[in-house]
Short mmCIF file of C-alpha atoms and ligand atoms in Angstrom, two decimals:
data_model
loop_
_atom_site.label_atom_id
_atom_site.label_comp_id
_atom_site.label_asym_id
_atom_site.label_seq_id
_atom_site.Cartn_x
_atom_site.Cartn_y
_atom_site.Cartn_z
CA MET A 1 17.04 -2.67 -17.51
CA LEU A 2 15.76 -5.75 -15.69
CA GLU A 3 13.72 -4.01 -13.02
CA PRO A 4 11.26 -2.29 -15.44
CA LEU A 5 10.63 -5.70 -17.05
CA VAL A 6 10.08 -7.49 -13.74
CA ARG A 7 7.72 -4.76 -12.50
CA GLN A 8 5.72 -4.88 -15.72
CA HIS A 9 5.08 -8.61 -15.36
CA LEU A 10 4.68 -8.69 -11.59
CA PRO A 11 0.98 -9.74 -11.51
CA ARG A 12 1.67 -12.73 -13.80
CA LEU A 13 4.83 -13.64 -11.88
CA GLN A 14 2.83 -13.48 -8.64
CA TYR A 15 0.35 -16.01 -10.08
CA LEU A 16 3.15 -18.48 -10.87
CA TYR A 17 4.88 -17.77 -7.56
CA ASP A 18 1.72 -18.55 -5.54
CA ARG A 19 1.50 -21.97 -7.19
CA ALA A 20 5.14 -22.93 -6.68
CA PRO A 21 6.29 -25.20 -3.81
CA ALA A 22 8.16 -23.54 -0.90
CA PRO A 23 11.73 -24.35 -2.07
CA ALA A 24 10.93 -22.92 -5.52
CA ARG A 25 9.50 -19.81 -3.85
CA HIS A 26 12.77 -19.29 -1.94
CA LEU A 27 14.60 -19.59 -5.26
CA LEU A 28 12.26 -17.11 -6.97
CA THR A 29 12.53 -14.65 -4.06
CA SER A 30 16.31 -14.86 -4.31
CA ALA A 31 16.16 -14.35 -8.08
CA ARG A 32 14.05 -11.23 -7.50
CA GLY A 33 16.51 -10.23 -4.76
CA TRP A 34 19.40 -10.65 -7.17
CA VAL A 35 17.77 -8.18 -9.61
CA LEU A 36 17.24 -5.69 -6.80
CA THR A 37 20.73 -6.27 -5.38
CA ARG A 38 22.28 -5.20 -8.66
CA LEU A 39 20.56 -1.83 -8.19
CA ARG A 40 20.82 -1.53 -4.44
CA TYR A 41 24.47 -2.45 -4.01
CA SER A 42 25.91 -1.17 -7.29
CA ARG A 43 29.09 0.87 -7.45
CA GLU A 44 26.96 3.94 -8.31
CA THR A 45 24.81 3.43 -5.20
CA PHE A 46 27.86 3.39 -2.93
CA ALA A 47 29.25 6.49 -4.67
CA ILE A 48 25.93 8.27 -3.99
CA LEU A 49 26.01 7.06 -0.38
CA ASN A 50 29.51 8.41 0.02
CA ASP A 51 28.36 11.85 -1.18
CA LEU A 52 25.31 11.75 1.07
CA ARG A 53 27.41 11.00 4.13
CA GLY A 54 29.58 13.99 3.27
CA HIS A 55 26.48 16.23 3.26
CA GLU A 56 25.80 15.51 6.92
CA SER A 57 28.23 18.26 7.90
CA TRP A 58 26.50 20.87 5.71
CA THR A 59 25.55 24.18 7.32
CA ALA A 60 22.06 25.65 6.89
CA GLY A 61 23.51 27.93 4.19
CA GLN A 62 24.99 25.05 2.24
CA ILE A 63 21.68 23.20 2.45
CA ALA A 64 19.79 26.22 1.09
CA ASP A 65 22.32 26.64 -1.75
CA HIS A 66 21.99 23.00 -2.73
CA GLN A 67 18.19 23.14 -2.66
CA LEU A 68 18.08 26.26 -4.81
CA ARG A 69 20.39 24.70 -7.42
CA ALA A 70 18.41 21.47 -7.42
CA LEU A 71 15.10 23.36 -7.75
CA ARG A 72 16.31 25.30 -10.77
CA GLN A 73 17.59 22.17 -12.44
CA THR A 74 14.41 20.19 -11.69
CA LEU A 75 12.23 22.95 -13.07
CA ARG A 76 14.30 23.40 -16.22
CA GLN A 77 14.31 19.68 -16.98
CA ALA A 78 10.60 19.36 -16.32
CA VAL A 79 9.68 22.25 -18.63
CA ASP A 80 11.92 20.77 -21.35
CA SER A 81 10.82 17.16 -21.15
CA VAL A 82 7.45 16.77 -19.42
CA PRO A 83 4.29 17.73 -21.37
CA PHE A 84 2.34 18.82 -18.28
CA TYR A 85 4.93 21.48 -17.41
CA GLY A 86 5.47 22.51 -21.05
CA ASN A 87 3.83 25.90 -20.58
CA TYR A 88 5.09 26.58 -17.07
CA PRO A 89 6.86 29.93 -17.05
CA LEU A 90 10.56 29.37 -16.75
CA ALA A 91 10.43 32.12 -14.19
CA LYS A 92 13.64 33.07 -12.55
CA ILE A 93 13.93 31.21 -9.28
CA ARG A 94 16.12 33.70 -7.45
CA ASP A 95 15.43 32.34 -4.02
CA LEU A 96 13.48 29.47 -2.52
CA LYS A 97 10.39 31.65 -2.00
CA ASP A 98 10.01 32.23 -5.76
CA LEU A 99 8.78 28.69 -6.14
CA SER A 100 5.45 29.74 -4.60
CA ARG A 101 4.53 31.49 -7.89
CA LEU A 102 4.02 28.12 -9.56
CA PRO A 103 0.71 26.27 -9.20
CA VAL A 104 0.15 23.56 -6.61
CA ILE A 105 -0.89 20.20 -8.01
CA ASP A 106 -2.53 17.33 -6.15
CA ARG A 107 -3.38 13.67 -6.65
CA GLU A 108 -6.49 14.57 -8.65
CA THR A 109 -4.41 16.72 -11.02
CA ILE A 110 -2.16 13.76 -11.73
CA LEU A 111 -5.04 11.27 -12.01
CA ASP A 112 -6.68 13.50 -14.61
CA SER A 113 -3.64 13.51 -16.89
CA GLN A 114 -1.30 10.73 -15.74
CA ASP A 115 0.66 10.22 -18.96
CA ARG A 116 1.36 13.92 -19.34
CA PHE A 117 3.55 13.74 -16.23
CA LEU A 118 5.96 11.26 -17.81
CA SER A 119 9.31 12.63 -18.92
CA ARG A 120 10.45 12.10 -22.50
CA ASN A 121 13.99 11.80 -21.13
CA VAL A 122 13.29 8.34 -19.74
CA ARG A 123 12.30 5.84 -22.44
CA ALA A 124 9.15 3.77 -21.86
CA SER A 125 11.20 0.55 -21.66
CA ARG A 126 13.25 2.04 -18.82
CA ARG A 127 10.32 3.25 -16.78
CA ILE A 128 9.46 1.28 -13.66
CA ARG A 129 5.73 1.54 -12.96
CA ALA A 130 4.20 1.13 -9.51
CA GLY A 131 0.88 1.76 -7.83
CA THR A 132 0.51 3.85 -4.71
CA THR A 133 -2.45 4.40 -2.42
CA GLY A 134 -2.74 7.63 -0.53
CA THR A 135 -4.42 8.44 2.73
CA THR A 136 -7.90 7.81 1.33
CA GLY A 137 -7.29 4.52 -0.45
CA ALA A 138 -7.34 6.17 -3.89
CA SER A 139 -4.64 4.73 -6.10
CA LEU A 140 -2.20 6.39 -8.47
CA ARG A 141 0.16 4.88 -11.05
CA VAL A 142 3.59 6.40 -10.79
CA ALA A 143 6.80 5.95 -12.75
CA TYR A 144 10.44 6.03 -11.72
CA SER A 145 13.78 4.97 -13.13
CA GLU A 146 16.58 2.65 -12.05
CA ASN A 147 18.60 5.77 -11.40
CA LEU A 148 15.99 6.85 -8.85
CA ALA A 149 15.97 3.36 -7.30
CA ARG A 150 19.74 3.56 -6.72
CA HIS A 151 19.45 7.00 -5.13
CA ASN A 152 16.54 5.91 -2.98
CA TRP A 153 18.50 2.94 -1.67
CA ALA A 154 21.52 5.12 -0.91
CA PHE A 155 19.30 7.30 1.31
CA LEU A 156 18.07 4.18 3.08
CA LEU A 157 21.67 3.06 3.61
CA ARG A 158 22.50 6.47 5.06
CA GLN A 159 19.83 5.99 7.72
CA TRP A 160 21.19 2.49 8.35
CA ALA A 161 24.57 4.13 8.97
CA TRP A 162 22.94 6.42 11.56
CA ALA A 163 21.83 3.21 13.27
CA THR A 164 25.37 1.75 12.85
CA VAL A 165 24.01 -0.92 10.50
CA GLU A 166 26.28 -1.95 7.62
CA PRO A 167 24.91 -2.69 4.12
CA ARG A 168 23.71 -6.30 3.70
CA GLN A 169 23.32 -6.97 7.41
CA PRO A 170 20.97 -9.92 7.87
CA ARG A 171 17.46 -8.57 8.22
CA ILE A 172 13.86 -9.66 8.61
CA THR A 173 11.27 -7.72 6.67
CA LEU A 174 7.50 -7.49 7.15
CA GLN A 175 6.24 -5.33 4.30
CA GLY A 176 3.82 -5.43 1.39
CA PRO A 177 4.80 -8.24 -1.01
CA ARG A 178 2.66 -11.41 -0.94
CA VAL A 179 5.54 -13.80 -0.23
CA VAL A 180 3.41 -16.78 0.84
CA PRO A 181 0.18 -18.00 -0.85
CA ALA A 182 -2.97 -16.83 0.95
CA ASN A 183 -4.30 -20.33 1.63
CA ARG A 184 -1.16 -21.64 3.30
CA GLY A 185 -2.01 -23.07 6.75
CA GLU A 186 1.37 -24.15 8.09
CA PRO A 187 4.89 -22.68 8.30
CA PRO A 188 6.97 -21.39 6.66
CA TYR A 189 5.17 -18.06 6.50
CA TRP A 190 8.37 -16.53 5.16
CA THR A 191 10.79 -16.81 2.30
CA TYR A 192 14.51 -16.21 1.81
CA ASN A 193 16.22 -13.61 -0.32
CA VAL A 194 19.73 -15.04 -0.15
CA PRO A 195 21.65 -12.34 -2.11
CA GLU A 196 20.52 -9.73 0.41
CA ARG A 197 20.65 -12.00 3.49
CA GLN A 198 17.00 -11.09 4.03
CA VAL A 199 13.99 -13.01 5.28
CA LEU A 200 10.64 -11.77 3.99
CA MET A 201 7.80 -12.66 6.36
CA SER A 202 4.17 -12.61 5.23
CA ILE A 203 2.00 -9.85 6.68
CA PHE A 204 -1.12 -11.72 5.52
CA HIS A 205 -0.83 -14.78 7.79
CA LEU A 206 -0.73 -13.22 11.24
CA SER A 207 -3.11 -14.91 13.65
CA GLU A 208 -3.22 -16.26 17.18
CA ARG A 209 -2.73 -19.73 15.68
CA THR A 210 0.35 -18.78 13.63
CA ALA A 211 1.83 -16.47 16.29
CA PRO A 212 4.01 -19.19 17.92
CA SER A 213 5.63 -19.95 14.52
CA TYR A 214 6.37 -16.28 13.90
CA LEU A 215 7.74 -15.72 17.41
CA ASP A 216 9.79 -18.92 17.34
CA PHE A 217 11.36 -17.89 14.04
CA LEU A 218 12.15 -14.40 15.33
CA CYS A 219 13.69 -15.85 18.51
CA ARG A 220 16.00 -17.97 16.35
CA HIS A 221 17.04 -14.77 14.54
CA ARG A 222 17.41 -12.57 17.60
CA GLY A 223 19.96 -9.81 17.26
CA GLU A 224 19.22 -9.21 13.59
CA VAL A 225 17.75 -6.12 11.98
CA LEU A 226 13.94 -6.01 11.93
CA GLU A 227 12.03 -3.78 9.50
CA GLY A 228 8.37 -3.43 8.64
CA PHE A 229 5.11 -1.55 8.70
CA PRO A 230 4.43 -0.19 12.21
CA SER A 231 0.97 -1.77 12.50
CA VAL A 232 2.34 -5.19 11.56
CA LEU A 233 5.25 -5.00 14.02
CA GLY A 234 2.69 -3.82 16.59
CA ILE A 235 0.61 -6.98 16.03
CA LEU A 236 3.76 -9.11 16.46
CA ALA A 237 4.63 -7.21 19.64
CA ASP A 238 1.13 -7.93 21.00
CA PHE A 239 1.64 -11.65 20.34
CA ALA A 240 4.95 -11.55 22.21
CA ILE A 241 3.43 -9.68 25.15
CA GLU A 242 0.62 -12.24 25.33
CA ALA A 243 3.16 -15.08 25.26
CA GLY A 244 5.17 -13.29 27.94
CA ILE A 245 8.37 -13.17 25.92
CA ARG A 246 10.85 -10.60 24.67
CA VAL A 247 12.70 -10.95 21.37
CA PRO A 248 15.83 -8.76 21.43
CA MET A 249 16.65 -7.46 17.96
CA ARG A 250 19.56 -5.25 16.96
CA VAL A 251 17.50 -2.35 15.67
CA VAL A 252 14.02 -1.77 14.21
CA PHE A 253 13.21 0.28 11.09
CA THR A 254 9.62 1.31 10.43
CA SER A 255 8.07 2.94 7.36
CA GLY A 256 4.98 2.93 5.20
CA GLU A 257 2.47 4.32 7.69
CA PRO A 258 2.43 6.48 10.81
CA LEU A 259 4.14 5.13 13.92
CA TYR A 260 1.94 5.95 16.90
CA PRO A 261 3.77 6.62 20.18
CA ARG A 262 2.06 3.73 21.97
CA VAL A 263 2.92 1.33 19.12
CA ARG A 264 6.54 2.52 19.20
CA ALA A 265 6.66 1.95 22.97
CA LYS A 266 5.30 -1.57 22.53
CA ILE A 267 7.73 -2.41 19.69
CA GLU A 268 10.74 -1.05 21.61
CA ALA A 269 9.74 -2.92 24.77
CA VAL A 270 9.32 -6.28 23.05
CA PHE A 271 12.22 -6.06 20.59
CA GLN A 272 14.43 -4.17 23.07
CA ALA A 273 15.87 -2.04 20.32
CA HIS A 274 15.83 1.57 19.18
CA THR A 275 13.24 2.22 16.44
CA PHE A 276 14.17 4.39 13.46
CA ASP A 277 11.08 5.64 11.65
CA SER A 278 10.91 7.18 8.21
CA TYR A 279 8.35 8.99 6.07
CA GLY A 280 8.49 8.55 2.31
CA MET A 281 6.13 7.85 -0.56
CA THR A 282 5.96 5.89 -3.82
CA GLU A 283 5.81 9.18 -5.73
CA TYR A 284 9.47 9.54 -4.63
CA CYS A 285 9.40 13.30 -4.20
CA GLY A 286 10.46 13.63 -0.58
CA LEU A 287 11.90 11.86 2.42
CA ILE A 288 11.99 12.39 6.18
CA GLN A 289 14.15 10.09 8.31
CA GLU A 290 14.65 9.67 12.04
CA CYS A 291 18.19 10.06 13.39
CA GLU A 292 19.82 8.31 16.32
CA ARG A 293 18.62 11.14 18.60
CA GLY A 294 15.00 10.41 17.77
CA GLN A 295 14.36 13.51 15.59
CA MET A 296 12.80 13.46 12.13
CA HIS A 297 15.10 15.11 9.55
CA LEU A 298 14.14 16.27 6.08
CA ALA A 299 16.57 14.78 3.53
CA PRO A 300 17.45 18.04 1.76
CA GLU A 301 18.96 16.38 -1.32
CA TYR A 302 15.80 14.35 -1.97
CA GLY A 303 13.25 17.10 -2.39
CA PHE A 304 12.07 20.52 -1.35
CA LEU A 305 9.33 20.72 1.25
CA GLU A 306 6.85 23.53 1.76
CA ILE A 307 4.31 23.38 4.56
CA VAL A 308 1.32 25.59 3.78
CA ASP A 309 -1.99 26.55 5.38
CA GLU A 310 -5.43 26.30 3.77
CA ARG A 311 -4.78 29.45 1.73
CA GLY A 312 -1.43 28.21 0.50
CA ASN A 313 0.67 30.48 2.71
CA PRO A 314 3.73 29.06 4.49
CA THR A 315 3.09 28.04 8.09
CA LYS A 316 5.20 29.18 11.03
CA PRO A 317 7.33 26.66 12.93
CA GLY A 318 5.09 24.60 15.17
CA GLU A 319 1.94 25.24 13.08
CA GLU A 320 0.43 22.31 11.29
CA GLY A 321 -0.12 22.53 7.54
CA HIS A 322 -0.18 20.61 4.26
CA PHE A 323 2.97 19.06 2.83
CA VAL A 324 3.79 20.36 -0.65
CA TRP A 325 6.74 18.52 -2.21
CA THR A 326 9.02 19.20 -5.15
CA GLY A 327 11.11 16.11 -5.80
CA PHE A 328 14.69 16.43 -7.09
CA LEU A 329 15.40 12.81 -7.97
CA ASN A 330 12.54 11.27 -9.93
CA ASP A 331 13.63 12.02 -13.49
CA ALA A 332 10.92 9.74 -14.98
CA MET A 333 7.98 11.60 -13.42
CA PRO A 334 8.99 14.88 -11.80
CA LEU A 335 6.44 16.37 -9.40
CA ILE A 336 6.59 20.11 -8.79
CA ARG A 337 4.67 21.57 -5.84
CA TYR A 338 2.74 18.37 -5.21
CA ARG A 339 0.26 18.53 -2.34
CA ILE A 340 0.37 14.91 -1.36
CA GLY A 341 -2.48 14.86 1.15
CA ASP A 342 -0.31 14.47 4.28
CA ARG A 343 0.20 17.08 6.95
CA GLY A 344 2.89 18.06 9.40
CA ARG A 345 4.84 20.93 10.95
CA TRP A 346 8.32 22.38 11.16
CA GLN A 347 9.73 21.56 14.56
CA GLU A 348 10.36 24.50 16.85
CA GLY A 349 13.49 24.84 18.90
CA GLY A 350 17.18 24.52 18.31
CA PRO A 351 19.20 22.19 16.12
CA CYS A 352 19.22 18.47 16.72
CA PRO A 353 21.82 17.19 19.17
CA CYS A 354 23.00 14.77 16.46
CA GLY A 355 24.75 17.77 14.88
CA ARG A 356 23.12 17.59 11.43
CA ALA A 357 21.59 20.84 10.19
CA PHE A 358 18.97 19.04 8.09
CA PRO A 359 15.61 20.70 8.95
CA LEU A 360 13.41 18.97 11.52
CA VAL A 361 9.87 18.07 10.45
CA VAL A 362 7.12 16.33 12.36
CA PRO A 363 4.66 14.48 10.10
CA THR A 364 1.16 14.49 11.56
CA ILE A 365 -0.58 11.26 12.24
CA THR A 366 -3.67 11.58 10.08
CA ARG A 367 -5.20 8.20 9.80
CA GLU A 368 -5.79 5.84 12.64
CA SER A 369 -7.34 2.68 11.32
CA ASP A 370 -8.83 -0.39 12.93
CA ILE A 371 -7.40 -3.86 12.50
CA LEU A 372 -9.55 -6.50 10.78
CA HIS A 373 -10.12 -9.45 13.14
CA CYS A 374 -11.33 -12.55 11.27
CA PRO A 375 -13.39 -15.09 13.23
CA ASP A 376 -10.62 -17.69 12.69
CA GLY A 377 -8.14 -15.48 14.56
CA ARG A 378 -6.32 -13.94 11.62
CA LEU A 379 -5.43 -10.26 11.85
CA PHE A 380 -5.03 -7.84 8.94
CA SER A 381 -3.58 -4.37 9.40
CA ALA A 382 -4.69 -1.41 7.30
CA ARG A 383 -1.36 -1.52 5.49
CA ALA A 384 -1.92 -5.18 4.54
CA LEU A 385 -5.35 -4.52 3.00
CA ASN A 386 -4.04 -1.35 1.38
CA GLN A 387 -1.87 -3.58 -0.82
CA LEU A 388 -5.02 -4.77 -2.62
CA LEU A 389 -5.85 -1.28 -3.84
CA LYS A 390 -2.61 -0.48 -5.59
CA GLN A 391 -3.69 -1.40 -9.12
CA SER A 392 -7.03 0.39 -9.18
CA THR A 393 -7.10 4.01 -10.26
CA THR A 394 -10.80 4.74 -10.53
CA PHE A 395 -11.63 5.35 -6.85
CA ARG A 396 -11.66 8.57 -4.96
CA CYS A 397 -11.75 6.54 -1.79
CA CYS A 398 -12.13 2.93 -0.68
CA GLN A 399 -12.86 1.43 2.77
CA PHE A 400 -13.30 -2.02 4.27
CA ILE A 401 -16.24 -2.35 6.65
CA HIS A 402 -16.32 -5.43 8.90
CA ASP A 403 -20.08 -5.26 9.45
CA ARG A 404 -20.95 -8.83 10.44
CA PRO A 405 -18.74 -11.48 12.09
CA ASN A 406 -18.39 -13.35 8.79
CA ARG A 407 -18.65 -10.48 6.35
CA VAL A 408 -16.58 -7.62 5.00
CA ALA A 409 -18.06 -4.94 2.76
CA ILE A 410 -15.81 -3.06 0.38
CA ARG A 411 -17.14 0.43 0.06
CA ALA A 412 -15.75 2.48 -2.80
CA VAL A 413 -16.40 6.03 -3.95
CA ALA A 414 -15.82 6.56 -7.68
CA ARG A 415 -13.71 9.41 -9.01
CA GLY A 416 -16.47 10.73 -11.24
CA ALA A 417 -18.97 9.70 -13.90
CA SER A 418 -16.24 9.61 -16.58
CA GLN A 419 -14.91 6.37 -15.17
CA ASN A 420 -18.04 4.48 -16.37
CA GLY A 421 -17.61 0.73 -16.27
CA HIS A 422 -14.00 0.78 -15.08
CA THR A 423 -14.98 1.44 -11.49
CA ALA A 424 -17.20 -1.63 -11.45
CA ASP A 425 -14.37 -3.73 -12.95
CA ASP A 426 -11.90 -2.43 -10.38
CA LEU A 427 -14.33 -3.10 -7.56
CA MET A 428 -15.00 -6.67 -8.72
CA GLN A 429 -11.26 -7.31 -8.98
CA ILE A 430 -10.64 -6.10 -5.43
CA ARG A 431 -13.60 -8.13 -4.19
CA SER A 432 -12.13 -11.23 -5.82
CA ASP A 433 -8.61 -10.54 -4.45
CA LEU A 434 -9.94 -9.96 -0.94
CA GLN A 435 -12.08 -13.11 -1.11
CA ASP A 436 -8.95 -15.10 -2.07
CA LEU A 437 -7.05 -13.56 0.80
CA LEU A 438 -9.72 -14.10 3.46
CA GLY A 439 -10.85 -17.53 2.28
CA LYS A 440 -14.24 -19.21 2.43
CA SER A 441 -14.96 -18.44 6.08
CA MET A 442 -15.57 -14.80 5.22
CA GLN A 443 -18.07 -13.37 2.78
CA VAL A 444 -16.89 -10.35 0.81
CA ILE A 445 -19.38 -7.94 -0.72
CA ALA A 446 -18.73 -4.73 -2.62
CA GLU A 447 -20.72 -1.57 -3.09
CA LEU A 448 -20.34 1.87 -4.61
CA ALA A 449 -21.07 4.78 -2.32
CA ILE A 450 -21.51 8.53 -2.78
CA ALA A 451 -19.21 9.55 0.07
CA PRO A 452 -16.74 7.86 2.44
CA ILE A 453 -17.45 7.14 6.10
CA VAL A 454 -15.75 9.93 8.04
CA ARG A 455 -14.87 9.73 11.70
CA ARG A 456 -14.49 12.49 14.24
CA GLY A 457 -11.72 14.92 13.31
CA GLY A 458 -12.25 14.29 9.59
CA LYS A 459 -10.41 10.98 9.62
CA ILE A 460 -11.27 8.41 6.96
CA PRO A 461 -10.15 5.00 8.29
CA LEU A 462 -9.35 2.28 5.78
CA ILE A 463 -10.78 -0.46 8.00
CA ILE A 464 -13.88 0.05 10.13
CA GLU A 465 -14.61 -2.65 12.71
CA GLU A 466 -18.34 -2.70 13.51
CA VAL A 467 -18.30 -6.18 15.01
CA VAL A 468 -17.99 -6.21 18.78
CA ARG A 469 -15.47 -8.84 19.81
CA PRO A 470 -16.04 -10.95 22.90
ZN1 ZN B 501 19.27 14.47 14.48
#
């Protein structure tokens, strides 16, 4: 029951947190960690993990049986308890192909009727709400339950097991939370979550000036588990290469954005460890995780994946198409045939040498973004700036244009005339948040646009660097 409450008050807690001295921040991080630990390392979570490990010996037939059962149950529960699906035909799902008779929904469908996707089976006080930004920077408010959080963590622990990492191994994390106030100019750029033996490093303070502090800290924690957004670990790897050092870590986990081959190579060279990537989403309707043999496996108990072409027909192995997910686990906000906006393909060829029959999927890298270089040497990855957009739901798309050495323009495209003044409010809020983050040396302006800036191949980068660096 605690997690929904914490999530609800997160913006206000962040305000207090930013104004607390460093020792108090460590204490607050640990308190937050304690709440999460109760979910992540509960008896139920380990029971789920135990089941999941047993599924690794499933045959293709057993996987298909499980998915069919889970699909039927998901559909039945959704029709019974979720207003949006109330008039879905409870058609007989005789085999997995029957699902294709139901409509495909997308982000716009959900944005147009967000509350109608909430299940009556999960009381409002038990819903955990979170914002997610998709590939275009348009945000969506989603809901999930503590039950989902436990399951989700069990899947993460299963991948840790593939990497021979035990639960609660000491780890260093570089992900989204703002763990250090934006204006901080000296170490520590990290905070401690003692219950989980975790160090959370800020992804908003990376610069040539702070690089020695980051690298020195990592060197003192060599041999531990390192996890983070690929672009952020890539920036750290660049710092290490420039300093001519290697920082051997036990293993690296990446998630949250695509891992480009050259970034992976750089990360593995500097941290001298195998990298395990994963593809998931805050909508919690599907999961793809890399095994110890370097292949990306669909987690068949998490959700059902269809890959379809432009006309909605299933693609052949090796052919790229759109991901359409039906999640089995999110009881608070079930999504049925959700076209998330990402693409990928079924991998051709035989089974994975790791021995698991879980289907192999290759997510496509759809969005290569620039990195924002501030004149004072600070670097912001797309994933770092993406964090600012999570609370705004009125944009179809939002981009950051670094158009002059000391200026960033936020360029947003509204979702439609019906949003009226809300778009302007959202835009002003993001402008103010970004100004706080970048400080006085950068000017931040904001504008509404008719259409996003699209690069060759249809890509819509979050950050566009127009300033030529010396
Ligand atoms: Zn494998």
